[in-house]
Coordinates of C-alpha atoms and ligand atoms in Angstrom, one line a residue:
M1 CA 92.9 123.5 86.4
R2 CA 91.0 119.7 85.4
T3 CA 92.9 117.5 87.4
V4 CA 92.9 113.7 86.6
Q5 CA 91.4 111.6 89.1
W6 CA 93.1 108.6 91.6
S7 CA 90.8 107.4 93.3
W8 CA 92.3 103.6 93.3
Q9 CA 95.2 102.4 94.5
P10 CA 95.1 98.7 92.6
E11 CA 97.7 96.0 95.3
P12 CA 97.7 93.4 94.1
C13 CA 96.2 89.7 96.4
S14 CA 98.9 88.4 98.3
S15 CA 97.4 85.2 98.9
L16 CA 94.0 83.3 98.2
A17 CA 93.2 83.7 100.9
P18 CA 89.8 85.2 102.2
G19 CA 90.0 88.7 104.0
H20 CA 92.9 89.9 101.7
N21 CA 92.6 92.9 99.0
Q22 CA 91.4 91.9 96.2
P23 CA 91.4 93.7 93.0
A24 CA 88.7 96.1 93.4
A25 CA 85.7 95.4 90.9
P26 CA 86.2 96.7 87.7
G27 CA 83.5 99.2 87.8
R28 CA 85.2 100.4 90.8
H29 CA 88.5 101.8 88.5
R30 CA 86.9 104.0 86.2
S31 CA 88.8 106.9 85.6
R32 CA 86.8 109.5 84.3
R33 CA 87.0 113.4 83.5
P34 CA 86.2 115.0 87.4
S35 CA 83.8 117.9 87.2
A36 CA 84.3 121.4 88.3
S37 CA 82.6 120.9 91.1
R38 CA 84.2 117.6 92.6
S39 CA 87.6 119.1 91.5
R40 CA 89.8 120.4 95.0
R41 CA 89.5 117.1 96.0
W42 CA 91.0 115.3 93.6
V43 CA 93.8 118.1 93.8
T44 CA 94.8 117.4 96.7
S45 CA 95.0 113.1 96.1
C46 CA 95.5 113.4 92.0
A47 CA 99.4 113.6 90.9
A48 CA 98.9 113.6 86.9
T49 CA 97.0 117.1 85.8
V50 CA 95.7 118.5 82.5
A51 CA 98.6 120.9 81.7
P52 CA 98.2 124.9 81.7
K53 CA 98.6 126.7 78.7
S54 CA 102.2 127.9 79.4
R55 CA 104.4 124.4 78.3
K56 CA 107.7 123.3 80.1
L57 CA 108.4 120.5 78.8
P58 CA 110.6 117.7 80.9
P59 CA 114.4 117.5 81.5
G60 CA 116.4 115.5 78.5
N61 CA 117.4 115.4 75.5
L62 CA 115.5 114.7 71.9
S63 CA 118.3 115.1 69.9
S64 CA 118.6 110.9 69.6
E65 CA 117.2 108.1 69.7
I66 CA 117.3 106.5 73.4
D67 CA 119.5 103.0 71.9
L68 CA 122.1 105.3 70.3
Q69 CA 123.0 107.4 73.4
G70 CA 124.6 104.0 75.3
V71 CA 122.8 105.7 78.4
S72 CA 120.9 103.5 81.4
H73 CA 118.0 104.6 83.0
Q74 CA 119.4 105.0 85.7
E75 CA 122.1 107.6 84.2
R76 CA 119.0 109.4 83.1
V77 CA 117.2 109.5 86.2
R78 CA 119.8 110.8 88.1
E79 CA 120.7 113.1 85.8
F80 CA 117.0 114.6 84.6
G81 CA 115.4 113.1 87.5
A82 CA 112.2 110.7 87.8
V83 CA 110.1 112.2 84.5
Y84 CA 112.4 112.7 81.4
K85 CA 111.9 113.3 78.0
T86 CA 113.7 111.3 74.7
R87 CA 113.3 110.0 71.7
M88 CA 112.3 106.4 71.6
H89 CA 111.1 103.9 68.8
G90 CA 111.7 107.4 65.8
Q91 CA 109.1 109.2 68.7
D92 CA 109.2 112.2 71.3
T93 CA 108.8 110.2 74.7
V94 CA 107.8 110.9 78.2
V95 CA 109.7 108.6 80.6
V96 CA 108.1 108.6 84.1
D97 CA 109.8 106.8 87.3
D98 CA 108.2 108.0 90.0
P99 CA 105.5 105.5 91.7
V100 CA 103.1 108.1 92.5
Q101 CA 102.9 109.6 89.0
V102 CA 102.9 106.2 87.5
Q103 CA 100.1 105.2 89.4
A104 CA 97.8 108.1 88.8
L105 CA 98.7 108.3 84.9
L106 CA 97.4 104.0 85.2
V107 CA 94.5 104.7 86.5
A108 CA 93.9 107.9 83.9
N109 CA 93.2 106.0 81.2
Y110 CA 90.1 106.2 79.4
G111 CA 89.5 110.0 77.7
V112 CA 93.1 111.4 78.8
I113 CA 95.8 108.6 78.1
E114 CA 94.9 105.2 76.0
N115 CA 96.7 102.3 75.4
D116 CA 99.4 102.4 72.4
W117 CA 100.9 99.0 71.8
G118 CA 101.5 99.6 68.1
P119 CA 100.7 98.7 64.5
G120 CA 102.1 95.0 64.6
V121 CA 100.7 94.3 68.4
S122 CA 97.0 95.7 67.1
Q123 CA 96.6 94.0 64.4
L124 CA 98.3 91.2 65.9
L125 CA 96.0 90.6 68.8
G126 CA 92.6 92.3 66.5
Q127 CA 90.4 95.4 66.9
G128 CA 87.8 92.8 69.5
A129 CA 91.2 92.0 72.1
I130 CA 91.1 93.8 75.4
A131 CA 94.7 95.4 75.2
N132 CA 93.4 96.8 72.4
Q133 CA 89.9 98.5 73.4
E134 CA 88.4 101.6 75.5
G135 CA 86.3 103.3 77.1
D136 CA 83.0 101.0 77.2
A137 CA 84.1 98.2 75.3
H138 CA 86.5 97.4 77.4
R139 CA 85.2 98.3 80.8
R140 CA 82.7 94.7 79.0
S141 CA 85.3 93.0 78.2
R142 CA 86.8 93.3 81.4
R143 CA 83.2 92.3 83.1
V144 CA 83.1 89.1 81.2
L145 CA 86.5 88.0 81.1
T146 CA 87.0 88.6 84.9
K147 CA 84.3 85.6 85.1
V148 CA 87.5 84.1 84.3
F149 CA 89.7 85.2 86.4
T150 CA 88.3 85.4 89.7
K151 CA 89.4 83.8 93.2
E152 CA 87.0 80.7 92.5
A153 CA 88.3 79.8 89.0
T154 CA 91.6 80.0 89.5
L155 CA 91.6 77.8 92.5
S156 CA 89.8 75.2 90.2
Y157 CA 92.5 75.6 87.9
I158 CA 94.9 74.4 90.5
P159 CA 94.3 70.7 89.7
D160 CA 95.7 71.2 85.9
V161 CA 98.2 73.3 86.7
S162 CA 99.4 71.0 89.6
R163 CA 99.1 67.8 86.8
L164 CA 101.3 69.7 83.7
A165 CA 103.9 71.1 85.7
A166 CA 104.3 67.4 87.7
S167 CA 104.3 65.9 84.5
F168 CA 106.7 68.8 83.2
L169 CA 109.3 68.7 85.4
S170 CA 108.8 64.4 85.2
T171 CA 110.2 65.2 82.1
W172 CA 113.5 67.7 82.2
S173 CA 114.9 65.9 85.2
G174 CA 114.5 62.6 82.7
H175 CA 117.2 64.8 80.3
E176 CA 120.7 65.7 80.5
D177 CA 120.1 69.1 80.3
T178 CA 116.8 71.3 79.5
E179 CA 116.1 74.4 77.6
L180 CA 114.5 76.0 79.9
L181 CA 113.0 79.3 79.1
G182 CA 112.0 77.3 76.2
E183 CA 110.7 74.6 78.3
L184 CA 108.7 77.0 80.6
K185 CA 107.1 79.1 77.2
N186 CA 105.4 75.3 76.7
F187 CA 104.6 75.3 79.8
T188 CA 102.6 78.9 80.4
F189 CA 101.7 78.2 76.9
D190 CA 99.4 75.4 77.6
I191 CA 98.1 76.2 80.8
S192 CA 96.6 79.6 78.5
C193 CA 95.7 77.2 75.9
S194 CA 93.8 75.8 78.3
L195 CA 91.8 77.2 79.7
I196 CA 91.0 78.3 76.2
M197 CA 90.6 75.1 74.1
G198 CA 91.0 72.5 77.3
F199 CA 92.9 70.1 79.1
D200 CA 93.2 67.4 76.7
L201 CA 95.0 68.7 73.6
Q202 CA 96.8 65.8 71.7
E203 CA 100.4 66.8 71.5
Q204 CA 100.4 66.8 68.0
E205 CA 97.7 69.8 67.8
R206 CA 99.8 71.4 71.4
R207 CA 102.8 71.2 68.8
Q208 CA 101.4 72.8 66.2
L209 CA 99.9 75.8 68.3
R210 CA 102.9 76.3 69.5
R211 CA 104.5 76.9 66.2
D212 CA 102.4 79.4 65.5
F213 CA 102.4 80.8 68.6
T214 CA 105.5 81.5 68.0
T215 CA 105.7 82.7 64.6
L216 CA 102.3 84.7 65.8
T217 CA 104.9 86.3 68.1
S218 CA 107.8 87.1 66.3
G219 CA 105.9 89.9 64.0
F220 CA 104.6 91.6 67.3
F221 CA 106.9 94.2 66.4
A222 CA 107.4 93.8 62.7
H223 CA 107.8 97.0 61.0
P224 CA 106.7 97.9 58.4
F225 CA 103.5 96.1 59.3
D226 CA 102.4 95.0 56.2
Q227 CA 102.1 92.4 53.9
S228 CA 105.8 94.1 52.5
N229 CA 107.4 92.8 55.3
P230 CA 107.2 88.6 55.3
I231 CA 107.2 88.8 59.0
A232 CA 104.1 90.3 59.3
A233 CA 103.2 88.4 56.5
A234 CA 104.1 84.5 58.4
A235 CA 102.9 86.4 61.7
M236 CA 99.3 86.9 60.0
A237 CA 98.9 83.7 58.3
A238 CA 99.8 81.8 61.7
R239 CA 97.4 84.2 63.4
S240 CA 94.1 82.7 60.7
R241 CA 96.2 78.9 61.4
L242 CA 95.2 79.5 64.8
L243 CA 91.7 80.7 65.2
E244 CA 90.9 78.3 63.0
R245 CA 91.8 76.3 65.1
I246 CA 90.3 78.0 68.4
E247 CA 86.9 78.3 66.5
P248 CA 85.0 75.3 66.3
R249 CA 86.2 74.4 70.0
I250 CA 84.7 77.8 71.4
S251 CA 81.8 77.3 69.3
S252 CA 81.1 73.3 70.1
E253 CA 78.1 72.7 71.6
P254 CA 77.5 71.2 74.9
D255 CA 76.3 68.4 75.9
D256 CA 73.9 66.8 78.8
Q257 CA 76.5 66.7 80.9
G258 CA 78.3 70.2 80.3
N259 CA 80.9 68.1 77.6
A260 CA 81.2 70.2 74.2
S261 CA 82.0 68.7 70.7
D262 CA 82.6 70.9 68.2
H263 CA 80.5 70.9 65.4
A264 CA 82.0 69.1 62.8
G265 CA 81.2 66.4 65.1
G266 CA 84.8 65.8 66.0
S267 CA 86.3 65.3 69.9
V268 CA 84.3 65.1 72.7
T269 CA 86.2 67.4 75.6
Q270 CA 85.4 69.0 78.7
H271 CA 83.6 72.3 78.4
T272 CA 86.6 74.5 78.8
P273 CA 86.2 78.5 81.0
I274 CA 86.5 80.3 77.9
Q275 CA 83.8 77.7 76.2
R276 CA 81.4 78.4 79.2
L277 CA 82.0 81.8 78.5
Y278 CA 80.8 82.0 75.1
T279 CA 77.4 80.2 76.2
A280 CA 76.6 82.1 79.4
S281 CA 77.3 85.0 77.9
Q282 CA 74.7 84.3 74.8
A283 CA 72.3 83.2 77.2
E284 CA 72.7 86.3 79.7
G285 CA 72.7 89.2 76.4
E286 CA 75.7 90.5 77.6
A287 CA 77.2 88.9 73.8
L288 CA 81.0 88.4 73.5
S289 CA 80.6 87.9 69.9
L290 CA 82.6 84.2 68.5
G291 CA 84.7 87.5 66.6
E292 CA 85.9 88.9 69.8
L293 CA 86.6 85.6 72.0
L294 CA 89.0 84.8 69.6
D295 CA 90.6 88.2 69.6
Q296 CA 90.3 87.6 73.2
S297 CA 92.1 84.2 73.3
I298 CA 94.8 85.3 71.0
N299 CA 95.3 88.1 73.9
L300 CA 95.1 86.3 77.0
M301 CA 97.5 83.9 75.2
M302 CA 99.9 86.5 74.4
A303 CA 99.4 88.4 78.0
S304 CA 100.0 84.8 79.9
T305 CA 102.8 83.5 78.2
E306 CA 106.4 84.6 78.0
T307 CA 105.1 87.2 81.5
T308 CA 104.9 84.0 83.2
A309 CA 107.6 81.3 81.5
Y310 CA 109.8 84.9 82.4
S311 CA 109.0 84.7 85.7
I312 CA 109.4 81.1 86.5
C313 CA 112.7 81.2 84.4
N314 CA 114.5 84.3 86.8
M315 CA 112.4 82.3 89.9
M316 CA 114.6 78.5 88.8
L317 CA 118.1 80.7 87.9
E318 CA 117.7 82.2 91.8
L319 CA 117.0 78.5 93.7
E320 CA 119.7 77.3 91.7
R321 CA 122.1 79.5 92.9
A322 CA 120.4 80.0 96.9
P323 CA 120.5 77.5 98.5
E324 CA 119.1 78.4 101.9
I325 CA 116.2 79.8 100.5
V326 CA 115.4 76.2 99.1
Q327 CA 116.0 74.8 102.2
R328 CA 113.1 77.1 103.4
L329 CA 110.3 76.5 101.2
A330 CA 111.1 73.2 101.3
K331 CA 111.0 72.9 104.8
E332 CA 107.6 74.8 104.6
Q333 CA 106.7 72.5 101.6
E334 CA 106.5 69.9 104.5
A335 CA 104.9 71.3 107.3
L336 CA 101.9 72.2 104.4
M337 CA 102.3 68.4 103.6
Q338 CA 101.9 67.0 106.7
Q339 CA 98.7 69.6 107.5
H340 CA 96.5 69.0 104.2
G341 CA 98.2 66.0 102.2
P342 CA 100.5 66.2 99.2
E343 CA 97.7 67.2 96.8
I344 CA 98.7 71.5 95.6
T345 CA 95.2 72.2 96.5
G346 CA 93.8 75.7 97.7
Q347 CA 95.0 75.5 100.7
V348 CA 98.7 74.6 99.9
I349 CA 98.8 77.7 98.2
D350 CA 97.7 80.0 100.9
G351 CA 99.5 78.5 103.6
M352 CA 102.7 79.5 101.3
V353 CA 104.2 82.5 103.2
Y354 CA 107.6 81.9 102.5
G355 CA 106.6 81.4 98.6
E356 CA 104.6 84.3 98.8
A357 CA 108.0 86.3 99.8
F358 CA 109.4 84.8 97.3
T359 CA 107.1 85.2 94.3
R360 CA 107.1 88.8 95.5
E361 CA 111.0 89.1 95.8
V362 CA 111.2 87.1 92.2
L363 CA 107.9 89.5 90.7
R364 CA 109.8 92.8 92.4
V365 CA 114.5 91.9 91.1
H366 CA 112.6 90.3 88.2
S367 CA 109.5 92.8 87.5
P368 CA 108.9 90.6 83.3
V369 CA 106.9 93.9 82.5
P370 CA 109.6 96.3 83.2
S371 CA 106.9 99.6 81.8
V372 CA 103.8 100.2 79.8
F373 CA 103.2 102.4 77.2
R374 CA 100.1 104.9 77.2
R375 CA 99.2 108.0 74.7
P376 CA 98.0 110.9 76.1
L377 CA 94.2 112.4 73.8
I378 CA 94.7 115.9 75.7
D379 CA 97.9 117.5 77.0
L380 CA 99.4 116.2 80.4
D381 CA 100.7 118.0 83.0
V382 CA 103.1 115.5 85.1
A383 CA 104.4 116.3 87.7
G384 CA 104.0 120.4 86.8
F385 CA 105.9 119.3 83.3
T386 CA 103.8 119.1 80.1
V387 CA 103.8 116.2 78.3
P388 CA 101.7 116.9 74.5
K389 CA 99.4 115.4 73.2
G390 CA 100.3 112.6 70.9
W391 CA 104.0 111.9 72.9
M392 CA 104.8 108.4 74.1
L393 CA 104.6 107.8 77.4
Q394 CA 106.6 105.1 79.2
L395 CA 105.1 103.9 82.8
M396 CA 107.8 102.4 84.9
L397 CA 106.2 99.7 86.3
K398 CA 109.9 98.5 87.4
Q399 CA 110.7 100.8 90.9
Q400 CA 113.9 100.4 92.6
K401 CA 113.0 102.1 95.7
L402 CA 111.9 99.6 98.3
G403 CA 109.8 100.4 101.0
E404 CA 111.1 102.0 104.0
H405 CA 109.3 99.6 105.7
M406 CA 111.1 96.5 104.6
S407 CA 113.8 94.5 106.0
P408 CA 116.4 94.3 104.3
N409 CA 116.1 97.9 102.7
Q410 CA 119.3 97.3 100.6
P411 CA 119.0 95.6 97.1
G412 CA 119.7 92.0 96.1
F413 CA 117.1 89.3 96.6
H414 CA 116.2 89.1 99.7
P415 CA 112.5 87.3 100.1
E416 CA 113.2 88.1 104.1
R417 CA 112.4 91.9 103.0
W418 CA 108.1 90.7 103.1
L419 CA 108.1 89.3 105.9
D420 CA 107.9 91.3 109.7
E421 CA 109.6 89.5 112.2
R422 CA 107.1 87.1 113.1
G423 CA 107.7 86.0 110.0
H424 CA 103.8 87.4 108.8
L425 CA 104.0 88.9 105.7
I426 CA 103.8 92.7 105.6
E427 CA 101.6 95.6 102.9
Q428 CA 103.2 95.7 100.0
P429 CA 104.3 99.1 99.5
P430 CA 102.6 101.6 96.5
S431 CA 105.6 101.4 94.3
F432 CA 105.9 97.9 93.7
M433 CA 103.4 97.4 90.8
P434 CA 104.5 94.5 88.7
F435 CA 101.0 93.9 87.4
G436 CA 100.3 97.3 86.4
G437 CA 97.3 98.9 88.1
G438 CA 93.6 100.9 87.4
P439 CA 91.2 99.5 84.7
R440 CA 93.7 97.4 82.7
L441 CA 95.5 95.5 85.8
C442 CA 96.8 92.5 85.2
L443 CA 93.4 90.1 84.9
G444 CA 95.5 86.8 85.6
W445 CA 97.7 88.3 88.1
M446 CA 95.9 85.0 91.0
L447 CA 96.7 83.1 88.0
A448 CA 100.1 83.6 87.4
K449 CA 100.4 83.9 91.1
V450 CA 99.8 80.1 91.2
E451 CA 101.4 78.7 88.5
I452 CA 104.9 80.6 89.7
K453 CA 104.2 78.7 93.4
V454 CA 102.9 75.5 92.0
V455 CA 106.2 75.2 90.6
T456 CA 108.2 76.0 93.3
A457 CA 106.3 74.0 95.4
L458 CA 107.0 70.5 93.1
F459 CA 110.4 71.9 92.4
V460 CA 111.4 71.7 96.7
R461 CA 109.1 69.0 97.5
G462 CA 110.8 66.8 95.0
Y463 CA 114.5 67.6 91.8
T464 CA 116.7 69.0 92.4
C465 CA 118.4 71.4 89.6
Q466 CA 121.8 72.2 88.4
Q467 CA 123.3 74.5 85.7
P468 CA 126.0 73.2 83.4
C469 CA 126.9 76.7 82.0
P470 CA 125.9 79.3 84.9
Q471 CA 124.6 82.2 83.6
S472 CA 122.7 85.4 84.9
P473 CA 119.1 86.1 85.2
L474 CA 117.5 87.3 82.6
S475 CA 117.4 91.0 82.3
P476 CA 113.8 92.5 81.7
N477 CA 114.9 93.7 78.2
D478 CA 115.6 90.4 77.6
L479 CA 112.3 89.1 77.3
T480 CA 111.9 90.1 73.9
T481 CA 115.4 88.8 72.8
A482 CA 116.6 86.0 75.2
D483 CA 116.5 83.3 72.7
D484 CA 115.7 79.8 73.8
S485 CA 119.1 78.7 75.2
I486 CA 119.0 79.0 79.1
L487 CA 120.5 75.4 79.8
M488 CA 119.6 73.2 83.2
T489 CA 119.9 70.3 84.4
F490 CA 117.0 68.7 86.3
A491 CA 117.4 65.4 88.8
R492 CA 114.8 63.7 91.3
Q493 CA 115.6 64.2 95.1
T494 CA 117.1 61.0 96.2
Ligands
HEM1 C1 103.9 86.9 86.2 C2 103.0 86.9 85.2 C3 102.4 88.6 84.7 C4 102.5 89.4 84.7 C5 103.8 90.2 85.2 C6 101.7 90.6 84.5 C7 102.0 92.3 84.0 C8 100.5 92.8 82.9 C9 100.6 93.9 83.3 C10 101.4 94.7 83.9 C11 99.5 94.7 82.8 C12 99.3 95.9 82.3 C13 99.0 96.2 80.8 C14 98.9 97.7 81.0 O1 98.8 98.7 81.5 O2 98.6 98.5 79.8 C15 99.2 93.3 82.6 C16 97.9 93.2 82.1 C17 96.8 91.7 81.0 N1 97.6 90.9 81.6 FE1 98.8 90.3 82.9 N2 101.0 89.7 84.2 C18 101.3 88.3 84.0 C19 100.0 87.2 83.8 C20 99.2 87.3 83.0 C21 98.7 85.8 82.8 C22 98.4 84.4 83.5 C23 97.5 86.2 82.6 C24 95.7 85.2 81.6 C25 96.3 83.6 81.6 C26 97.5 88.3 82.1 C27 96.4 88.3 81.3 C28 96.7 89.9 81.3 C29 95.3 90.3 80.2 C30 94.2 89.9 79.7 C31 95.6 92.1 80.4 C32 95.0 93.5 80.1 C33 94.2 93.7 81.0 C34 93.8 94.6 79.9 O3 94.0 95.3 79.1 O4 92.2 95.5 81.2 N3 98.4 87.8 82.4 N4 99.8 92.5 83.3

């Protein structure tokens, strides 16, 4: 029996401090089909294998759609176990909710399973987008795009992220009520947009970009995805408008000081990370074409905006109901300000030990990407069951199980569980995978954590918040369905 290699278990870095685990360089965690001579070693360390001829499908129910059966995922796991079959969006699907199996399938990527986002997302992102790529093309894109998300690059974004966060918080505190989720989507979109187009965009241009991006994302799951569907057509038109605005910014020429002006002789801006990628890749020969970089830009906006906004929104809802957590975070900030001064710097972000525990707990409890989808290219054996080629695989990233070394080891929102008795951060259990793993580990995980921590730090240093009509934190399914009417009243601390 051939097996799928599990060579690398991703452990997202808990901090920006040197010496902490960094995700492996993209080349290190390629999965490949093993040669027969090495298979014995893999048998002992792998979970997913190529299926034997005799098929044994997982238990479950294929007779009706998962939504129509009115049974929750947890109830299914209780009834059938961690690997079960069901119907989802008209397709036969196997759901995998065991962290060991999920990890193995995440690394078993090229040639064994492929990404499947459906026709809407695929077309709206574009063929050159990293989420649509497999094999060598995917490796090449990661090699190039990683340069924008190294630790050094991420540290360099902190001043701009802080400026933007300070400006949003100040605006919110000047209004009676803030539509929190909608505002946070603007905040996180502005950050990804700035990586691509610069921080100096005029407010009017930002507004137009946000509007077009919202129209584009509402087309992701439009069905059928063609011109006959007005939502799909509007989304494609919004994509074209976005690209028209992004293109001249990316291809603008740098002047002697590293500034850039667009080809139409328009505004002069600081060179952005994506512009630098374009110029550098032209020079180094490992070129991502302009077309590919445009698709990657849409992909970056898509990957970063709602995920991070949703995390910060839940973070605020948790803070609003837990004054003791706010107090502890504020005490940590006081100490950090005494040590490093008032600026938020990489040292401050690194020094946020309780802030890191808090961030992890937000991501654990409110995992904004609770699962990812894959499609097997061969019959696969998962935990002794066959997943036939062409079925859908839903891999659950959000895991209920806590690490045994965690205290408290019970459900609920407890940042303390990430600290040992001396107040040091504990090792992250393999079941904690908010940023996925393997060759598709989130590229922006460090930036996402920086955004969450910068907002946390600025908030506890100077603001309070209260919900005019209390609501529960958002459930993972609300990511695509929640309207933006989560109201929060911000005030400056007196
Ligand atoms: C809390 C915030 C975030 C969460 C929870 C998150 C989670 C994830 C997950 C689970 C994946 C893997 C998807 C898969 O396996 O199919 C992923 C991929 C990705 N993420 Fe994030 N993400 C976040 C923020 C960001 C940010 C801020 C950026 C960039 C600015 C970003 C860029 C990407 C990209 C480009 C990929 C695709 C990687 C590839 O296909 O190789 N993400 N993210």
